[in-house]
Amino acid sequence: MSQDVTSPPQDRKEPAYDEGNLGIAGRTARFFIRSPLSPLFYVAMLMMGLLGLVMTPRQEDPQISVPMIDIMVQYPGASAQQVANMAMQPLERMMSEIPGVKHVYSASQRGQGIVTVEFVVGEEMGPSLLKVNDKVASNMDKIPPGVMPPLVKTKGIDDVPIVTLTLWSRDLDSNGIPDVDDGQLRLLAQDVLQAVKQVQDTGNAFIVGGRREVVTVDVLPERLSGYQISLDQVAQTLVSANAEQVAGGLEARGARFSVTTGAFLTGVEDINRLVVGTFNNLPIYIHDVARVSQGPEDASELVAFYTGPASEIEDAGDGRPAVTIAVAKKELTNGVTVANAIIERVEELKGSRIPANVEVSITRNYGQSADQKVSELIGKLIKATMFVVILVLLAFRAVRPAIVVMLVIPVVLFMTVFVAWVTNYTIDRVSLFALIFSIGILVDDAIVVVENIYRRWLEEGRTDEDTAIDAVREVGNPTILATFTVIAALLPMGFVSGMMGPYMAPIPVLGSVAMFISLFAAFVFTPYLAISKWLRPSMKYLEAAEKREHKEAEGLEKLYRRILTPLIENRGKRTVFKLALWGTFLVTLSFFYFNLVAVKMLPLDNKPEFSVVLDMPEGTALPVTANLAHRMAEKLRSMPEVTAIQLYAGTARPFDFNGMVRHYYLRSDPWQGELQVQLTDKHDRDRSSHEIAVEARELLGKLVEGTGATLAVVEMPPGPPVLQSVVAEVYGPSPELRRQFARELTGIFAQAESTRDVDNYLRGAFDYWRFNVDTEKAVRRGISVDTINRNLAMALGGSPIGDIKPQAGRQMGHEPVQIVLQVPLAERSQVDRLGDLPIQSNQGYTVPLRELGEFQLTPEEDIIYHKDLRPVEYVVADVGGRLAAPVYAMFQVERILNQQDYTAPDGTKPQGAEEMEDAIFWLDAPPDSSRLAWTWAGEWTVTYETFRDMGAAFGVALILIYILVVWEFGNFRIPLVIMAPIPLTLLGIIPAHALMFSLGLGGEFTATSMIGWIALAGIIVRNSILLVDFAIHEIQKGVPVAEAMIRSCKIRTRPIVITALALVAGSSVIITDPIFQGMAISLLSGVLVSTVLTLIVIPLGCVAAGDDMCRVALATAPPGTSLPCATDAAPVKAPRKSSGGGVSRFSGKVVEFFILALYAIRGIFILLFDAAKTALKPKPARTARSPVKRPVETSAPAETGPPAESPEEDAPSAKGDSAASEPARTVAKKKRAATASDAKPTTRKTSAKTSAAAEKSSQGVQKKAPRRGIRLKIDDESDT
């Protein structure tokens, strides 16, 4: 029985859409188009985004949490082996038990050792430090006797100074000596540091260089011997006289008084007046046996400042003594703001605390570099936005749609920045690159919506609100699917492990957020703006656009017929095309094998500085090291791009992130030096910092020849730092074999073409003086070994015995002025003179030191290194040349070993890692140390982990995309056709990289290139879906598959090309950036080539899968539709077996299980979608409403015979925005509504027998489901 359709009231306008089938997109658009809150919502999102832009911290690189904790142990008198066995190994075992620890390193040398605990990337510093402290504290009872309590020190990314200030004397006196020496500069630096620390959000701060203020008591050994006084007596006199304490209190005359006794020493005069003993009943004062003075300590380190040719300072610095102040920022604070505040504070101090004859040079300003990088990228972001707007303007040939897109972009970008602020991301170059490359993708949603609204307005002949809502509904589901395919391609990259994971995390996270927000904006703001009275187009423009597009479509149709028709009809030509395509693909892949494209982690960035690390032969004195470093600095001053140079000898420069990982802050031996070189701004020089560093290596390499020194030119890494570019970790059965093997490997490394700055961690041979106490003589004289040790240490100035307390108002600094008891430098520099040092016996007389033992030269012990509780040695090298990547240097080393038929010290022959017994291991350490072997580490480890995880992420992305497309089309072969162009993107990506590489413009295939390739997968699938979706609609109208694909290419070329050009516009602005050049090349070349191939490969693939195309079309067509190709697509009773596209019986069970799992997932999503749809839409009326301008049809009774079976009963089809298929869909809706009305019983009292019969008769009947999901019509009277 048919159900009457109630006509709407005449005064009420019927909408041009189906109320019950609007979907999420249509309902969202309808709500916001009609809501007066839409403009307020737009403004609110803009304000939130601006708030995020202002509040989000800015820095150059992403915040990476890499906890590295050092545990320093002193074991006086112990040998290196004893330190390793008794102190280091127990600590290593304890630290390896802590959860979250990645590696445990240790270095043991005579008398001391250090254990470094490296946690997994992402672990927080606070909890990690707590774990280490708890483990150490709970095992203090296991510390061997003689071992000092461990000192736990942390170093994290927030400890890296963001600003360094170098103070140096501007003026010279008549003798050419600076007016202000380094001791006075240090006192000044203490005052400046105290003032700078008042700046809010400053963190760790310290001073490098300058001699500390001390009171030196130079004891004369000959006078001590003459007066029969020992150093112990002098020390005891100083300690006992330098004491003051509160003795108590008393009450007198009604008042309470405290009583203080004693007095601190206040200066040189107080010390000179102290009586140290008597001789011939006469008092002996300290000034009788020593010379007391106050001033800078003896030099143990050196810091100097040099100006370069590009310096703006008029007074040239040519190695003047200097002091550097280093200041870091607190965690999660804005580095730009803190750096600017520090510099402003220093400017305020000039002329008051900082005198005019002292120059303050800013030798590091990460705030400025971060601000410049962020400002530069924001400028590129604006350029990319304008390029896209211009592209839309040219595509639509109208200003209004371009304005709509232009207004949507800021909301998306600003809200993404707001999300970054909320989720503790920073504004850095990686997060901004994520936004830049997303621009070309995120505008596509808005473009698709605007284009479809305009098209529907043209069809309806009016620019009304209801048509716009239905237009959004029409493209809603395909747009959602396409957006989620891009998100599915990006998100898996967020699970990359290692240091590159959090470093590159802003790209998948913020890119996905931007895509989601762009989808929201496309459904919310784009329709609202498009129908606003200021931006709504006129019908005259739409009609003109229709004529223009019709003419363009006719030309495209002719082109596609000339290209596709021969390939479709001629099997031979089609075979030749396939062979040419796959042949080209294989040739392209061979570019990697023939080194036409270099593969590396990240290319070097164009930085404003680099450093030169100098290692003199062990045992070299500080003046020798400083002299060679000075000559190196003078050599570098000849380079025109140099603005300043700082020399550090015997001390470490303020460390950066790279120095923190490599532990450069521990370089404090007198034979170690470093030069920090500042360059002009990259915009003011023609050469990159890498090119300048290469020249510096050549200049300095000639200078150090013959000196025995080794140097390394260290550039700031573009990404996370590592120990060195190429690292070989050598394992073996004994220390002697390991060290010999490491020395021989060092020579082999030097022969490789791509290696630079080859070195190892072996300590060179050098001697130290050891005083061997004759215990028998000492005991006979009544002198203990401890007394000898203590007196000799005081004589050499190694034991400060207190400090002075200047009177109020005379305090000159913020450091204690220590009292140093020693013999004069002329005496302690000669071992023979030290033999005259008198040692007091317990009987009161003194004995010369030489009578209690002898000095002996002793070879210094080697440092013992451990990694993860195993002994190890390190051979390191940097890379350079054409193939400047670790993997090429590693292959070259292995090739040299094979060519020389090298035999290791243990008699084995190292080979490539083809079998477990081979000596070279690429991934993990050897399973045991029974033979000599090594494993590759350093940048290779990060490279392997990154590309491995990105490859896995790419695989996951492809699976997710495949599942989404299967869910949409209900077929397992069509998604493979849709995804076919993904590998073909390499036909553009690899040759483009090779071209750039051959021209010397970079072009290495890097991690960012891989990211661009992965992102392209989602974009290419988006374009393919447009083609296939339109073709299915054409097939439903009775068009053959081949003709449908030609028509699809004709109609869909424009949106596909617009998408490609939008991505090109967004990516073109980052192609000049060294780090993200690879991503730009991948996106630019990949999308251009794949777009062309998509328009050819997809039609050919769909024609080859014509049966599946017909099945999908038949399954989604209105009931009763007969297709010309239906006879070819024979229906089957089990669609899950036929939809796989001809799966073999051998794998049928596996495919069946996979199909069932996919349908289970699909069913869950359908239930969730239905629940959301029910919650959003109002309760439907019992009467059906006919669309506007459609005649109301009277429903006919339902047919009693079963309709023809379809092979795709459960398969949903693709959603489309085709204008031609809209009438078919409308008719189908009315037929389904009429059939449902007629099939509905008029009473609820249906007998059980009738229901059972009906249920039985309905089995095997193929029911047609609407394209938004499976909705089988069930008897409403019996479902209770």
PDB file of N, CA and C in Angstrom, residues 745-789:
ATOM      1  N   LEU A 745      93.106   0.796  11.937  1.00  0.00           N
ATOM      2  CA  LEU A 745      91.880   1.270  11.299  1.00  0.00           C
ATOM      3  C   LEU A 745      91.930   2.769  11.048  1.00  0.00           C
ATOM      4  N   THR A 746      92.567   3.501  11.944  1.00  0.00           N
ATOM      5  CA  THR A 746      92.692   4.942  11.748  1.00  0.00           C
ATOM      6  C   THR A 746      93.433   5.245  10.452  1.00  0.00           C
ATOM      7  N   GLY A 747      94.498   4.496  10.175  1.00  0.00           N
ATOM      8  CA  GLY A 747      95.220   4.690   8.921  1.00  0.00           C
ATOM      9  C   GLY A 747      94.387   4.313   7.712  1.00  0.00           C
ATOM     10  N   ILE A 748      93.574   3.268   7.838  1.00  0.00           N
ATOM     11  CA  ILE A 748      92.714   2.869   6.718  1.00  0.00           C
ATOM     12  C   ILE A 748      91.620   3.904   6.493  1.00  0.00           C
ATOM     13  N   PHE A 749      91.079   4.441   7.563  1.00  0.00           N
ATOM     14  CA  PHE A 749      90.075   5.497   7.431  1.00  0.00           C
ATOM     15  C   PHE A 749      90.650   6.683   6.660  1.00  0.00           C
ATOM     16  N   ALA A 750      91.884   7.023   6.941  1.00  0.00           N
ATOM     17  CA  ALA A 750      92.496   8.184   6.289  1.00  0.00           C
ATOM     18  C   ALA A 750      92.647   7.993   4.785  1.00  0.00           C
ATOM     19  N   GLN A 751      92.654   6.737   4.313  1.00  0.00           N
ATOM     20  CA  GLN A 751      92.797   6.483   2.883  1.00  0.00           C
ATOM     21  C   GLN A 751      91.475   6.603   2.130  1.00  0.00           C
ATOM     22  N   ALA A 752      90.371   6.594   2.835  1.00  0.00           N
ATOM     23  CA  ALA A 752      89.075   6.672   2.168  1.00  0.00           C
ATOM     24  C   ALA A 752      88.880   8.054   1.560  1.00  0.00           C
ATOM     25  N   GLU A 753      88.200   8.080   0.430  1.00  0.00           N
ATOM     26  CA  GLU A 753      88.030   9.338  -0.303  1.00  0.00           C
ATOM     27  C   GLU A 753      87.122  10.322   0.422  1.00  0.00           C
ATOM     28  N   SER A 754      86.111   9.845   1.108  1.00  0.00           N
ATOM     29  CA  SER A 754      85.104  10.727   1.692  1.00  0.00           C
ATOM     30  C   SER A 754      85.363  11.086   3.143  1.00  0.00           C
ATOM     31  N   THR A 755      86.410  10.558   3.764  1.00  0.00           N
ATOM     32  CA  THR A 755      86.647  10.833   5.175  1.00  0.00           C
ATOM     33  C   THR A 755      87.493  12.091   5.352  1.00  0.00           C
ATOM     34  N   ARG A 756      87.221  12.792   6.433  1.00  0.00           N
ATOM     35  CA  ARG A 756      87.971  13.983   6.825  1.00  0.00           C
ATOM     36  C   ARG A 756      88.177  13.939   8.340  1.00  0.00           C
ATOM     37  N   ASP A 757      89.226  14.595   8.799  1.00  0.00           N
ATOM     38  CA  ASP A 757      89.483  14.755  10.243  1.00  0.00           C
ATOM     39  C   ASP A 757      89.463  13.405  10.963  1.00  0.00           C
ATOM     40  N   VAL A 758      90.211  12.447  10.432  1.00  0.00           N
ATOM     41  CA  VAL A 758      90.238  11.109  11.019  1.00  0.00           C
ATOM     42  C   VAL A 758      91.000  11.145  12.344  1.00  0.00           C
ATOM     43  N   ASP A 759      90.467  10.472  13.351  1.00  0.00           N
ATOM     44  CA  ASP A 759      91.100  10.456  14.665  1.00  0.00           C
ATOM     45  C   ASP A 759      90.606   9.230  15.425  1.00  0.00           C
ATOM     46  N   ASN A 760      91.182   9.012  16.577  1.00  0.00           N
ATOM     47  CA  ASN A 760      90.715   7.951  17.464  1.00  0.00           C
ATOM     48  C   ASN A 760      90.748   8.463  18.893  1.00  0.00           C
ATOM     49  N   TYR A 761      90.218   7.653  19.794  1.00  0.00           N
ATOM     50  CA  TYR A 761      90.157   8.056  21.192  1.00  0.00           C
ATOM     51  C   TYR A 761      91.287   7.453  22.022  1.00  0.00           C
ATOM     52  N   LEU A 762      92.342   7.008  21.337  1.00  0.00           N
ATOM     53  CA  LEU A 762      93.479   6.454  22.051  1.00  0.00           C
ATOM     54  C   LEU A 762      94.350   7.590  22.585  1.00  0.00           C
ATOM     55  N   ARG A 763      94.875   7.397  23.740  1.00  0.00           N
ATOM     56  CA  ARG A 763      95.757   8.399  24.344  1.00  0.00           C
ATOM     57  C   ARG A 763      97.180   8.170  23.858  1.00  0.00           C
ATOM     58  N   GLY A 764      97.810   9.235  23.405  1.00  0.00           N
ATOM     59  CA  GLY A 764      99.199   9.134  22.969  1.00  0.00           C
ATOM     60  C   GLY A 764     100.130   8.876  24.135  1.00  0.00           C
ATOM     61  N   ALA A 765     101.283   8.354  23.810  1.00  0.00           N
ATOM     62  CA  ALA A 765     102.251   8.022  24.862  1.00  0.00           C
ATOM     63  C   ALA A 765     102.874   9.297  25.428  1.00  0.00           C
ATOM     64  N   PHE A 766     102.827   9.461  26.729  1.00  0.00           N
ATOM     65  CA  PHE A 766     103.513  10.546  27.420  1.00  0.00           C
ATOM     66  C   PHE A 766     103.753  10.129  28.867  1.00  0.00           C
ATOM     67  N   ASP A 767     104.660  10.828  29.519  1.00  0.00           N
ATOM     68  CA  ASP A 767     105.096  10.447  30.850  1.00  0.00           C
ATOM     69  C   ASP A 767     104.604  11.442  31.896  1.00  0.00           C
ATOM     70  N   TYR A 768     104.621  10.993  33.118  1.00  0.00           N
ATOM     71  CA  TYR A 768     104.349  11.867  34.257  1.00  0.00           C
ATOM     72  C   TYR A 768     105.360  11.538  35.347  1.00  0.00           C
ATOM     73  N   TRP A 769     105.599  12.516  36.225  1.00  0.00           N
ATOM     74  CA  TRP A 769     106.544  12.315  37.322  1.00  0.00           C
ATOM     75  C   TRP A 769     105.828  11.653  38.491  1.00  0.00           C
ATOM     76  N   ARG A 770     106.484  10.661  39.017  1.00  0.00           N
ATOM     77  CA  ARG A 770     105.935   9.962  40.179  1.00  0.00           C
ATOM     78  C   ARG A 770     107.011   9.938  41.276  1.00  0.00           C
ATOM     79  N   PHE A 771     106.647  10.392  42.493  1.00  0.00           N
ATOM     80  CA  PHE A 771     107.570  10.335  43.615  1.00  0.00           C
ATOM     81  C   PHE A 771     107.346   9.021  44.360  1.00  0.00           C
ATOM     82  N   ASN A 772     108.339   8.165  44.265  1.00  0.00           N
ATOM     83  CA  ASN A 772     108.277   6.868  44.930  1.00  0.00           C
ATOM     84  C   ASN A 772     108.852   7.014  46.342  1.00  0.00           C
ATOM     85  N   VAL A 773     107.988   6.874  47.334  1.00  0.00           N
ATOM     86  CA  VAL A 773     108.398   7.033  48.720  1.00  0.00           C
ATOM     87  C   VAL A 773     109.119   5.768  49.192  1.00  0.00           C
ATOM     88  N   ASP A 774     110.289   5.996  49.800  1.00  0.00           N
ATOM     89  CA  ASP A 774     111.007   4.888  50.447  1.00  0.00           C
ATOM     90  C   ASP A 774     110.409   4.760  51.844  1.00  0.00           C
ATOM     91  N   THR A 775     109.467   3.859  51.982  1.00  0.00           N
ATOM     92  CA  THR A 775     108.724   3.761  53.239  1.00  0.00           C
ATOM     93  C   THR A 775     109.621   3.402  54.422  1.00  0.00           C
ATOM     94  N   GLU A 776     110.666   2.643  54.164  1.00  0.00           N
ATOM     95  CA  GLU A 776     111.545   2.264  55.282  1.00  0.00           C
ATOM     96  C   GLU A 776     112.262   3.485  55.840  1.00  0.00           C
ATOM     97  N   LYS A 777     112.804   4.326  54.935  1.00  0.00           N
ATOM     98  CA  LYS A 777     113.464   5.544  55.407  1.00  0.00           C
ATOM     99  C   LYS A 777     112.483   6.485  56.071  1.00  0.00           C
ATOM    100  N   ALA A 778     111.286   6.581  55.507  1.00  0.00           N
ATOM    101  CA  ALA A 778     110.291   7.496  56.064  1.00  0.00           C
ATOM    102  C   ALA A 778     109.890   7.067  57.472  1.00  0.00           C
ATOM    103  N   VAL A 779     109.681   5.787  57.667  1.00  0.00           N
ATOM    104  CA  VAL A 779     109.279   5.304  58.985  1.00  0.00           C
ATOM    105  C   VAL A 779     110.398   5.526  60.000  1.00  0.00           C
ATOM    106  N   ARG A 780     111.626   5.291  59.581  1.00  0.00           N
ATOM    107  CA  ARG A 780     112.749   5.499  60.496  1.00  0.00           C
ATOM    108  C   ARG A 780     112.867   6.969  60.907  1.00  0.00           C
ATOM    109  N   ARG A 781     112.498   7.868  60.011  1.00  0.00           N
ATOM    110  CA  ARG A 781     112.582   9.294  60.343  1.00  0.00           C
ATOM    111  C   ARG A 781     111.327   9.783  61.058  1.00  0.00           C
ATOM    112  N   GLY A 782     110.353   8.918  61.222  1.00  0.00           N
ATOM    113  CA  GLY A 782     109.111   9.339  61.873  1.00  0.00           C
ATOM    114  C   GLY A 782     108.212  10.181  60.984  1.00  0.00           C
ATOM    115  N   ILE A 783     108.244   9.889  59.700  1.00  0.00           N
ATOM    116  CA  ILE A 783     107.437  10.642  58.722  1.00  0.00           C
ATOM    117  C   ILE A 783     106.518   9.661  58.008  1.00  0.00           C
ATOM    118  N   SER A 784     105.243  10.005  57.954  1.00  0.00           N
ATOM    119  CA  SER A 784     104.270   9.137  57.287  1.00  0.00           C
ATOM    120  C   SER A 784     104.185   9.473  55.804  1.00  0.00           C
ATOM    121  N   VAL A 785     103.672   8.501  55.043  1.00  0.00           N
ATOM    122  CA  VAL A 785     103.467   8.732  53.608  1.00  0.00           C
ATOM    123  C   VAL A 785     102.442   9.840  53.394  1.00  0.00           C
ATOM    124  N   ASP A 786     101.426   9.889  54.243  1.00  0.00           N
ATOM    125  CA  ASP A 786     100.406  10.926  54.103  1.00  0.00           C
ATOM    126  C   ASP A 786     101.010  12.310  54.274  1.00  0.00           C
ATOM    127  N   THR A 787     101.970  12.456  55.201  1.00  0.00           N
ATOM    128  CA  THR A 787     102.631  13.759  55.400  1.00  0.00           C
ATOM    129  C   THR A 787     103.404  14.168  54.154  1.00  0.00           C
ATOM    130  N   ILE A 788     104.088  13.202  53.543  1.00  0.00           N
ATOM    131  CA  ILE A 788     104.837  13.505  52.320  1.00  0.00           C
ATOM    132  C   ILE A 788     103.889  13.931  51.213  1.00  0.00           C
ATOM    133  N   ASN A 789     102.808  13.184  51.037  1.00  0.00           N
ATOM    134  CA  ASN A 789     101.845  13.515  49.981  1.00  0.00           C
ATOM    135  C   ASN A 789     101.266  14.903  50.193  1.00  0.00           C
TER     136      ASN A 789
END
